Tab-separated table of C-alpha atoms and ligand atoms in Angstrom:
chain	number	residue	atom	x	y	z
A	1	MET	CA	112.056	69.116	-161.687
A	2	THR	CA	114.765	67.365	-160.037
A	3	GLU	CA	117.566	66.289	-162.956
A	4	LEU	CA	117.547	62.449	-163.147
A	5	SER	CA	120.137	61.247	-160.219
A	6	ASN	CA	123.577	61.576	-161.544
A	7	PHE	CA	124.073	57.552	-160.221
A	8	LYS	CA	122.613	56.076	-162.823
A	9	LYS	CA	125.897	57.860	-165.444
A	10	THR	CA	128.650	57.303	-162.826
A	11	ALA	CA	128.102	53.879	-160.913
A	12	LYS	CA	127.457	50.633	-163.156
A	13	PHE	CA	125.073	49.704	-161.235
A	14	ILE	CA	121.959	50.535	-160.720
A	15	LEU	CA	118.806	50.135	-159.086
A	16	MET	CA	116.053	52.197	-159.581
A	17	LYS	CA	111.769	51.914	-159.783
A	18	ILE	CA	110.245	53.550	-163.662
A	19	LEU	CA	106.791	54.228	-163.929
A	20	GLY	CA	105.040	53.164	-166.358
A	21	ILE	CA	101.895	55.001	-168.863
A	22	GLU	CA	100.113	54.366	-171.426
A	23	THR	CA	97.066	55.392	-173.608
A	24	SER	CA	97.509	56.120	-177.066
A	25	CYS	CA	94.872	53.779	-177.898
A	26	ASP	CA	91.819	51.862	-176.106
A	27	GLU	CA	94.059	50.470	-173.226
A	28	THR	CA	94.323	52.361	-170.344
A	29	ALA	CA	98.037	51.158	-168.597
A	30	VAL	CA	99.900	51.792	-165.531
A	31	ALA	CA	103.647	49.407	-165.132
A	32	VAL	CA	105.534	50.112	-162.693
A	33	VAL	CA	109.016	48.154	-163.238
A	34	LYS	CA	112.035	47.975	-161.301
A	35	ILE	CA	115.324	47.447	-162.895
A	36	GLU	CA	118.428	46.167	-161.355
A	37	ASN	CA	121.945	46.360	-163.485
A	38	ASP	CA	119.378	47.170	-166.806
A	39	LYS	CA	117.600	43.397	-165.801
A	40	PRO	CA	114.067	44.075	-165.338
A	41	GLU	CA	111.201	42.931	-162.782
A	42	VAL	CA	107.968	43.926	-163.552
A	43	LEU	CA	106.230	44.593	-160.331
A	44	SER	CA	102.462	45.342	-161.711
A	45	SER	CA	100.739	45.495	-165.309
A	46	ILE	CA	97.548	46.775	-164.832
A	47	VAL	CA	95.948	47.234	-168.380
A	48	SER	CA	92.282	47.882	-168.871
A	49	SER	CA	91.230	48.069	-172.343
A	50	GLN	CA	87.906	48.759	-173.960
A	51	VAL	CA	88.128	46.893	-177.006
A	52	GLU	CA	83.809	46.129	-175.615
A	53	LEU	CA	83.067	49.447	-174.962
A	54	HIS	CA	84.571	50.161	-179.158
A	55	ALA	CA	83.739	46.692	-180.917
A	56	GLN	CA	80.262	48.082	-181.666
A	57	TYR	CA	81.788	50.208	-183.715
A	58	GLY	CA	84.066	48.446	-185.200
A	59	GLY	CA	87.165	50.340	-184.839
A	60	VAL	CA	88.485	52.544	-182.011
A	61	VAL	CA	86.859	55.840	-181.603
A	62	PRO	CA	88.724	58.882	-180.585
A	63	ASN	CA	86.879	61.142	-178.217
A	64	LEU	CA	85.319	57.484	-177.047
A	65	ALA	CA	88.819	56.497	-176.488
A	66	ALA	CA	89.828	59.791	-174.360
A	67	ARG	CA	87.135	59.600	-172.060
A	68	GLU	CA	87.765	56.451	-171.181
A	69	HIS	CA	90.611	56.776	-170.480
A	70	VAL	CA	90.780	60.145	-167.856
A	71	LYS	CA	87.622	58.123	-166.033
A	72	ASN	CA	89.486	55.385	-165.963
A	73	ILE	CA	94.250	56.641	-165.139
A	74	SER	CA	93.733	57.482	-161.630
A	75	VAL	CA	92.050	54.333	-160.811
A	76	VAL	CA	94.214	52.154	-163.007
A	77	PHE	CA	97.749	54.184	-161.457
A	78	ASP	CA	96.365	53.649	-158.020
A	79	ALA	CA	95.831	49.918	-158.833
A	80	ALA	CA	99.513	50.005	-160.599
A	81	LEU	CA	101.789	51.432	-157.424
A	82	LYS	CA	99.018	49.245	-154.425
A	83	LYS	CA	100.116	45.738	-157.045
A	84	ALA	CA	104.196	46.861	-156.718
A	85	ASN	CA	103.305	47.919	-153.174
A	86	SER	CA	104.806	51.109	-153.788
A	87	GLN	CA	104.095	54.404	-153.388
A	88	ILE	CA	104.714	57.300	-155.708
A	89	GLU	CA	107.770	58.163	-153.006
A	90	ASP	CA	109.240	55.752	-154.140
A	91	ILE	CA	109.224	56.025	-158.038
A	92	ASP	CA	112.596	57.239	-159.627
A	93	LEU	CA	111.582	57.789	-163.353
A	94	ILE	CA	107.955	58.613	-164.998
A	95	ALA	CA	107.657	56.793	-168.811
A	96	VAL	CA	104.996	58.015	-170.940
A	97	THR	CA	103.566	57.433	-174.087
A	98	GLN	CA	104.090	60.697	-176.607
A	99	GLY	CA	102.756	58.767	-179.516
A	100	PRO	CA	102.135	57.686	-182.221
A	101	GLY	CA	98.358	57.730	-181.521
A	102	LEU	CA	95.491	58.930	-181.530
A	103	ILE	CA	96.018	62.970	-180.388
A	104	PRO	CA	92.554	62.893	-178.078
A	105	ALA	CA	93.943	59.652	-176.263
A	106	LEU	CA	97.386	60.610	-175.980
A	107	MET	CA	96.938	63.964	-174.709
A	108	VAL	CA	95.096	62.109	-171.278
A	109	GLY	CA	98.530	60.251	-170.754
A	110	THR	CA	101.466	63.438	-171.652
A	111	ALA	CA	98.845	65.373	-169.565
A	112	PHE	CA	98.386	63.019	-166.591
A	113	SER	CA	101.685	61.866	-166.519
A	114	LYS	CA	103.408	65.453	-166.843
A	115	THR	CA	101.400	66.894	-163.858
A	116	LEU	CA	102.159	64.049	-161.774
A	117	ALA	CA	106.050	64.826	-162.745
A	118	PHE	CA	105.461	68.291	-161.615
A	119	LEU	CA	103.822	67.698	-158.062
A	120	THR	CA	106.440	65.342	-157.078
A	121	ASP	CA	109.527	66.603	-158.742
A	122	LYS	CA	110.114	63.627	-160.562
A	123	PRO	CA	111.819	63.386	-163.940
A	124	ILE	CA	109.742	62.691	-166.891
A	125	VAL	CA	110.818	60.999	-169.853
A	126	GLY	CA	107.989	60.339	-172.943
A	127	VAL	CA	108.235	57.793	-175.105
A	128	ASN	CA	107.657	56.570	-178.551
A	129	HIS	CA	104.938	53.772	-178.646
A	130	MET	CA	106.411	51.068	-181.191
A	131	ALA	CA	109.937	51.509	-179.114
A	132	GLY	CA	107.465	49.999	-176.350
A	133	HIS	CA	106.737	47.134	-178.417
A	134	VAL	CA	110.401	46.470	-179.335
A	135	TYR	CA	111.038	46.658	-175.833
A	136	ALA	CA	108.741	44.245	-174.670
A	137	ASN	CA	111.276	41.358	-176.136
A	138	TRP	CA	113.621	42.685	-173.211
A	139	PHE	CA	111.430	40.974	-170.413
A	140	GLY	CA	112.675	37.943	-171.420
A	141	GLU	CA	115.751	35.516	-169.409
A	142	LYS	CA	117.348	35.317	-172.724
A	143	GLU	CA	120.980	37.788	-173.486
A	144	ILE	CA	119.963	40.192	-176.339
A	145	GLU	CA	122.889	40.660	-178.750
A	146	PHE	CA	123.122	43.422	-181.342
A	147	PRO	CA	123.082	43.938	-183.681
A	148	VAL	CA	118.579	43.616	-183.957
A	149	LEU	CA	116.543	43.283	-186.502
A	150	ASN	CA	112.884	43.789	-185.384
A	151	LEU	CA	109.603	43.126	-187.514
A	152	ILE	CA	106.996	45.170	-185.822
A	153	VAL	CA	103.498	44.582	-186.675
A	154	SER	CA	100.953	46.670	-184.985
A	155	GLY	CA	96.862	47.495	-185.925
A	156	GLY	CA	98.861	50.917	-186.837
A	157	HIS	CA	102.645	50.003	-188.675
A	158	THR	CA	104.224	47.746	-189.619
A	159	MET	CA	107.987	47.984	-189.864
A	160	LEU	CA	111.488	46.737	-190.186
A	161	VAL	CA	113.914	48.205	-187.761
A	162	LEU	CA	117.778	47.769	-187.605
A	163	MET	CA	118.911	48.299	-184.349
A	164	LYS	CA	122.759	48.434	-183.468
A	165	ASP	CA	122.124	49.352	-179.925
A	166	HIS	CA	119.763	50.190	-177.312
A	167	GLY	CA	117.750	53.439	-178.858
A	168	LYS	CA	118.945	53.768	-181.787
A	169	PHE	CA	116.384	52.757	-185.144
A	170	GLU	CA	116.538	52.677	-188.399
A	171	LEU	CA	113.560	52.365	-191.152
A	172	LEU	CA	114.144	49.571	-193.052
A	173	GLY	CA	111.227	49.578	-194.869
A	174	GLU	CA	107.719	49.773	-193.618
A	175	THR	CA	104.230	49.380	-194.725
A	176	VAL	CA	103.209	52.131	-198.175
A	177	ASP	CA	99.071	51.771	-196.910
A	178	ASP	CA	97.817	49.409	-194.508
A	179	ALA	CA	99.488	47.671	-191.748
A	180	ALA	CA	99.239	44.342	-190.771
A	181	GLY	CA	96.665	44.461	-187.557
A	182	GLU	CA	94.685	46.773	-189.972
A	183	ALA	CA	94.507	44.149	-192.616
A	184	PHE	CA	93.396	41.155	-190.333
A	185	ASP	CA	90.638	43.841	-188.923
A	186	LYS	CA	89.122	44.612	-192.381
A	187	VAL	CA	88.978	40.864	-193.250
A	188	ALA	CA	87.380	40.279	-190.573
A	189	ARG	CA	85.214	42.944	-191.005
A	190	ILE	CA	84.930	41.490	-194.869
A	191	LEU	CA	83.890	38.009	-193.490
A	192	GLU	CA	81.287	40.206	-191.056
A	193	LEU	CA	83.948	38.179	-187.635
A	194	GLY	CA	83.479	41.372	-185.316
A	195	TYR	CA	86.557	43.683	-184.094
A	196	PRO	CA	89.630	42.931	-183.483
A	197	GLY	CA	90.351	41.118	-186.537
A	198	GLY	CA	93.596	39.646	-185.246
A	199	PRO	CA	92.626	36.615	-182.596
A	200	ILE	CA	89.372	36.062	-184.881
A	201	ILE	CA	91.026	35.257	-188.107
A	202	SER	CA	93.119	33.366	-187.077
A	203	ALA	CA	90.976	31.338	-184.995
A	204	GLU	CA	89.166	30.478	-188.116
A	205	ALA	CA	91.716	29.780	-190.281
A	206	GLU	CA	92.036	26.822	-187.695
A	207	LYS	CA	89.065	25.494	-188.685
A	208	ASP	CA	89.281	22.873	-191.376
A	209	SER	CA	87.525	23.683	-194.933
A	210	LYS	CA	86.696	21.751	-198.055
A	211	ILE	CA	87.469	25.538	-200.163
A	212	GLU	CA	90.459	25.893	-201.347
A	213	ILE	CA	91.140	29.634	-202.991
A	214	ASP	CA	95.151	31.090	-203.976
A	215	LEU	CA	95.395	35.059	-202.798
A	216	PRO	CA	98.237	37.185	-203.858
A	217	ARG	CA	102.040	37.901	-202.045
A	218	PRO	CA	102.164	41.388	-203.236
A	219	MET	CA	105.348	42.852	-202.794
A	220	LEU	CA	107.242	39.383	-202.038
A	221	ASN	CA	109.598	40.368	-204.890
A	222	SER	CA	109.874	44.486	-205.013
A	223	GLY	CA	113.612	44.019	-203.493
A	224	ASP	CA	112.969	46.900	-201.292
A	225	TYR	CA	112.079	46.449	-197.728
A	226	ASN	CA	108.816	47.798	-197.741
A	227	PHE	CA	105.106	46.396	-197.912
A	228	SER	CA	101.724	46.450	-199.281
A	229	PHE	CA	98.650	45.141	-197.285
A	230	SER	CA	95.886	47.140	-199.120
A	231	GLY	CA	95.843	45.149	-202.540
A	232	LEU	CA	95.367	41.989	-200.070
A	233	LYS	CA	92.667	43.036	-197.980
A	234	THR	CA	90.924	44.523	-201.814
A	235	ALA	CA	91.835	40.760	-203.020
A	236	VAL	CA	89.807	39.140	-200.003
A	237	LEU	CA	86.685	41.866	-201.304
A	238	TYR	CA	86.638	40.187	-204.570
A	239	LYS	CA	87.330	36.433	-203.919
A	240	VAL	CA	85.063	36.996	-201.012
A	241	LYS	CA	82.103	38.277	-203.776
A	242	ASP	CA	82.879	35.631	-205.925
A	243	LEU	CA	82.287	32.586	-203.394
A	244	LYS	CA	79.496	33.605	-202.150
A	245	GLU	CA	77.526	32.937	-205.001
A	246	LYS	CA	78.839	28.869	-204.185
A	247	TYR	CA	79.174	28.813	-200.745
A	248	SER	CA	77.408	30.622	-197.316
A	249	LEU	CA	79.861	32.387	-195.568
A	250	ASP	CA	80.100	29.552	-192.987
A	251	GLU	CA	81.225	27.535	-195.445
A	252	ILE	CA	83.665	30.690	-196.650
A	253	ARG	CA	85.067	31.521	-193.091
A	254	PRO	CA	87.829	29.509	-192.677
A	255	ALA	CA	89.390	29.354	-196.095
A	256	VAL	CA	89.308	33.053	-196.775
A	257	ALA	CA	91.223	32.546	-193.166
A	258	LYS	CA	93.599	30.732	-193.604
A	259	GLU	CA	94.618	31.863	-196.775
A	260	PHE	CA	94.218	35.981	-196.465
A	261	GLN	CA	97.126	34.746	-192.922
A	262	GLN	CA	99.645	32.302	-194.436
A	263	ALA	CA	99.975	35.555	-196.826
A	264	ALA	CA	100.612	38.218	-194.530
A	265	ILE	CA	102.546	35.913	-192.777
A	266	ASP	CA	104.630	34.722	-196.410
A	267	VAL	CA	105.728	38.333	-197.098
A	268	LEU	CA	106.821	39.166	-193.126
A	269	ILE	CA	109.360	36.327	-192.985
A	270	LYS	CA	110.381	36.761	-196.514
A	271	LYS	CA	111.231	40.446	-196.575
A	272	THR	CA	112.565	40.012	-192.647
A	273	MET	CA	114.586	37.069	-193.688
A	274	LYS	CA	116.657	39.151	-196.343
A	275	ALA	CA	116.934	41.526	-193.908
A	276	ALA	CA	118.514	39.198	-191.457
A	277	GLU	CA	120.678	38.197	-194.514
A	278	GLU	CA	121.821	41.626	-195.466
A	279	TYR	CA	122.720	43.584	-192.187
A	280	ASN	CA	124.756	40.315	-190.691
A	281	ILE	CA	121.935	40.481	-187.955
A	282	LYS	CA	122.537	38.417	-184.285
A	283	SER	CA	118.659	38.635	-183.441
A	284	VAL	CA	115.609	38.802	-184.904
A	285	LEU	CA	112.336	40.154	-182.927
A	286	LEU	CA	108.819	39.861	-182.828
A	287	SER	CA	107.097	43.003	-181.659
A	288	GLY	CA	103.452	44.547	-182.173
A	289	GLY	CA	99.507	43.532	-181.843
A	290	VAL	CA	100.045	40.978	-184.111
A	291	ALA	CA	102.876	39.420	-182.355
A	292	ALA	CA	99.920	37.522	-180.792
A	293	ASN	CA	99.825	35.020	-183.720
A	294	LYS	CA	100.582	31.571	-183.115
A	295	LEU	CA	101.386	30.916	-186.670
A	296	LEU	CA	103.361	33.834	-187.514
A	297	ARG	CA	105.342	32.914	-184.048
A	298	LYS	CA	105.955	29.520	-185.314
A	299	THR	CA	107.447	30.339	-188.652
A	300	LEU	CA	109.359	33.499	-187.577
A	301	GLU	CA	111.146	30.972	-184.853
A	302	GLU	CA	111.642	28.231	-187.094
A	303	GLU	CA	112.877	30.486	-190.162
A	304	CYS	CA	114.874	31.828	-187.793
A	305	GLU	CA	116.643	28.156	-186.641
A	306	LYS	CA	117.137	27.259	-190.480
A	307	ASN	CA	118.549	30.500	-191.397
A	308	GLY	CA	120.546	30.694	-188.445
A	309	PHE	CA	119.851	33.940	-186.331
A	310	GLU	CA	118.836	33.830	-182.620
A	311	CYS	CA	114.463	34.422	-182.423
A	312	TYR	CA	112.494	36.356	-179.382
A	313	LEU	CA	109.478	36.222	-179.188
A	314	PRO	CA	107.928	39.193	-176.771
A	315	GLU	CA	105.366	36.617	-174.319
A	316	LEU	CA	101.303	37.276	-174.728
A	317	LYS	CA	100.450	39.683	-172.684
A	318	TYR	CA	103.491	41.936	-173.937
A	319	THR	CA	102.237	42.185	-177.028
A	320	THR	CA	99.228	43.841	-177.317
A	321	ASP	CA	99.534	47.544	-175.403
A	322	ASN	CA	100.791	48.083	-171.527
A	323	ALA	CA	103.244	50.501	-169.722
A	324	ALA	CA	105.343	47.829	-168.390
A	325	MET	CA	106.859	48.039	-172.090
A	326	ILE	CA	107.171	51.887	-172.018
A	327	ALA	CA	108.679	52.150	-168.239
A	328	LEU	CA	111.251	49.320	-169.696
A	329	ALA	CA	111.996	51.698	-172.943
A	330	GLY	CA	111.835	54.749	-170.610
A	331	TYR	CA	114.491	53.468	-169.056
A	332	PHE	CA	116.876	53.587	-171.640
A	333	LYS	CA	116.191	56.618	-173.341
A	334	SER	CA	116.516	58.043	-170.019
A	335	LYS	CA	119.922	56.779	-169.978
A	336	GLU	CA	120.846	59.177	-173.054
A	337	ILE	CA	119.583	62.305	-171.895
A	338	GLU	CA	121.212	64.779	-170.308
A	339	LYS	CA	118.975	65.916	-168.047
A	340	PRO	CA	115.189	65.408	-169.011
A	341	ASP	CA	113.138	67.891	-169.477
A	342	TRP	CA	109.418	67.450	-169.215
A	343	LYS	CA	108.246	70.186	-171.515
A	344	SER	CA	109.740	68.456	-174.406
A	345	VAL	CA	106.781	65.456	-173.188
A	346	GLN	CA	104.452	65.946	-176.009
A	347	ALA	CA	101.369	64.754	-177.552
A	348	ASP	CA	101.667	63.619	-181.382
A	349	ALA	CA	99.937	61.848	-183.761
A	350	ASN	CA	102.835	60.741	-185.838
A	351	LEU	CA	105.884	60.554	-183.960
A	352	ARG	CA	107.988	57.957	-185.418
A	353	LEU	CA	110.408	55.481	-184.112
A	354	ALA	CA	113.503	55.629	-186.665
A	355	SER	CA	114.036	57.516	-190.334
A	356	ARG	CA	116.245	56.204	-193.440
B	401	LIG	O1	100.364	47.099	-180.795
B	401	LIG	P1	98.710	46.798	-180.798
B	401	LIG	O2	97.852	46.277	-179.445
B	401	LIG	O3	97.513	48.215	-181.454
B	401	LIG	C1	98.656	48.929	-181.645
B	401	LIG	O4	99.211	49.440	-181.540
B	401	LIG	O5	98.193	49.305	-183.103
B	401	LIG	O6	97.484	46.015	-181.564
B	401	LIG	C2	96.696	45.404	-182.178
B	401	LIG	C3	96.413	44.422	-183.661
B	401	LIG	C4	94.684	44.168	-183.819
B	401	LIG	O7	94.686	44.737	-185.614
B	401	LIG	C5	94.716	43.176	-184.045
B	401	LIG	O8	93.655	42.537	-185.141
B	401	LIG	C6	96.404	42.575	-184.114
B	401	LIG	O9	96.817	43.156	-183.149
B	401	LIG	N1	96.102	41.268	-183.296
B	401	LIG	C7	96.204	40.143	-184.097
B	401	LIG	C8	95.941	39.633	-183.064
B	401	LIG	N2	95.700	39.321	-181.849
B	401	LIG	C9	95.707	41.455	-181.948
B	401	LIG	N3	96.834	39.948	-185.549
B	401	LIG	C10	97.127	38.993	-186.066
B	401	LIG	N4	96.938	37.725	-184.958
B	401	LIG	C11	96.726	38.008	-184.169
B	401	LIG	N5	96.338	36.530	-182.991
B	402	LIG	ZN1	100.725	49.491	-179.578
């Protein structure tokens, strides 16, 4: 294994190409990102999604996902290099998601990447998937000033994470049960709307409805930065059961989708703004799959503007799982590592981004 190029530590000007690899869930993704003086340029970002395959089961089936990753990874890898007009020889660093995620799926990406690193004698760094989501915000033009507050909302996680500098993550709060995206998926299932639920629920919420309903805002005033979405989902279940006595499911869907989405967003935004005040935050960053939600994006922007925080939203193509974000997170992580040790890259289903 070669050491990470020494020029990185000494020179102010850095130019390197990073290969990112992501297989933590149901997307096989490979990207090539060029970094020039800390500024990234995405040369390629190929994502092969298995969403349709898993939709028939109402969620991701881990072993099926792994089998698809094995089938797709070399094809996606070839496509990413080709699109970036690059050869493997041009790559300075390999960055791979090591967790959190589904263990059989993670093992495909880590085994592939470690083998690649070994055979090509390239340095390799293991990346936390959630750090990847956070770094999706660094592809924008605007300079991001620390301290940063991250609202991370994905299918598996909901967290408020303070960042005083690159790679320094402090957990302020997280969900005590379901993640926000998971709640969207479960509510979609109750409404018989299919999988993944997020995009369908938000589309349904935009439709007109004659029915007015109220749902709770769990832990809105809990005095901490934790969240809970499981009770909200149960409240939806009972509400739909009641409404079904009077209305058809077609009539119920828009009303429930709208109020559920609003309830989830109210709690996410209120806690984010409170934490931003308490920790004297300069920049508020949204990330994770749920960051694709239009109303959440709009509300966060408006509230940040009102309260004097800079707001950053990732481009839609970088909200869901991709490997460009992994490459960039890997770049910043590699700066802190004396000597990337490829043996330390291990798939870990429960890898934590931060502790309190
Ligand atoms: O980050 P991600 O791609 O995968 C994980 O790492 O979990 O997030 C997927 C989640 C799913 O739960 C999906 O329903 C949700 O993101 N999602 C949305 C929207 N688009 C995707 N949730 C709400 N509104 C959306 N527009
Ligand atoms: Zn993700």
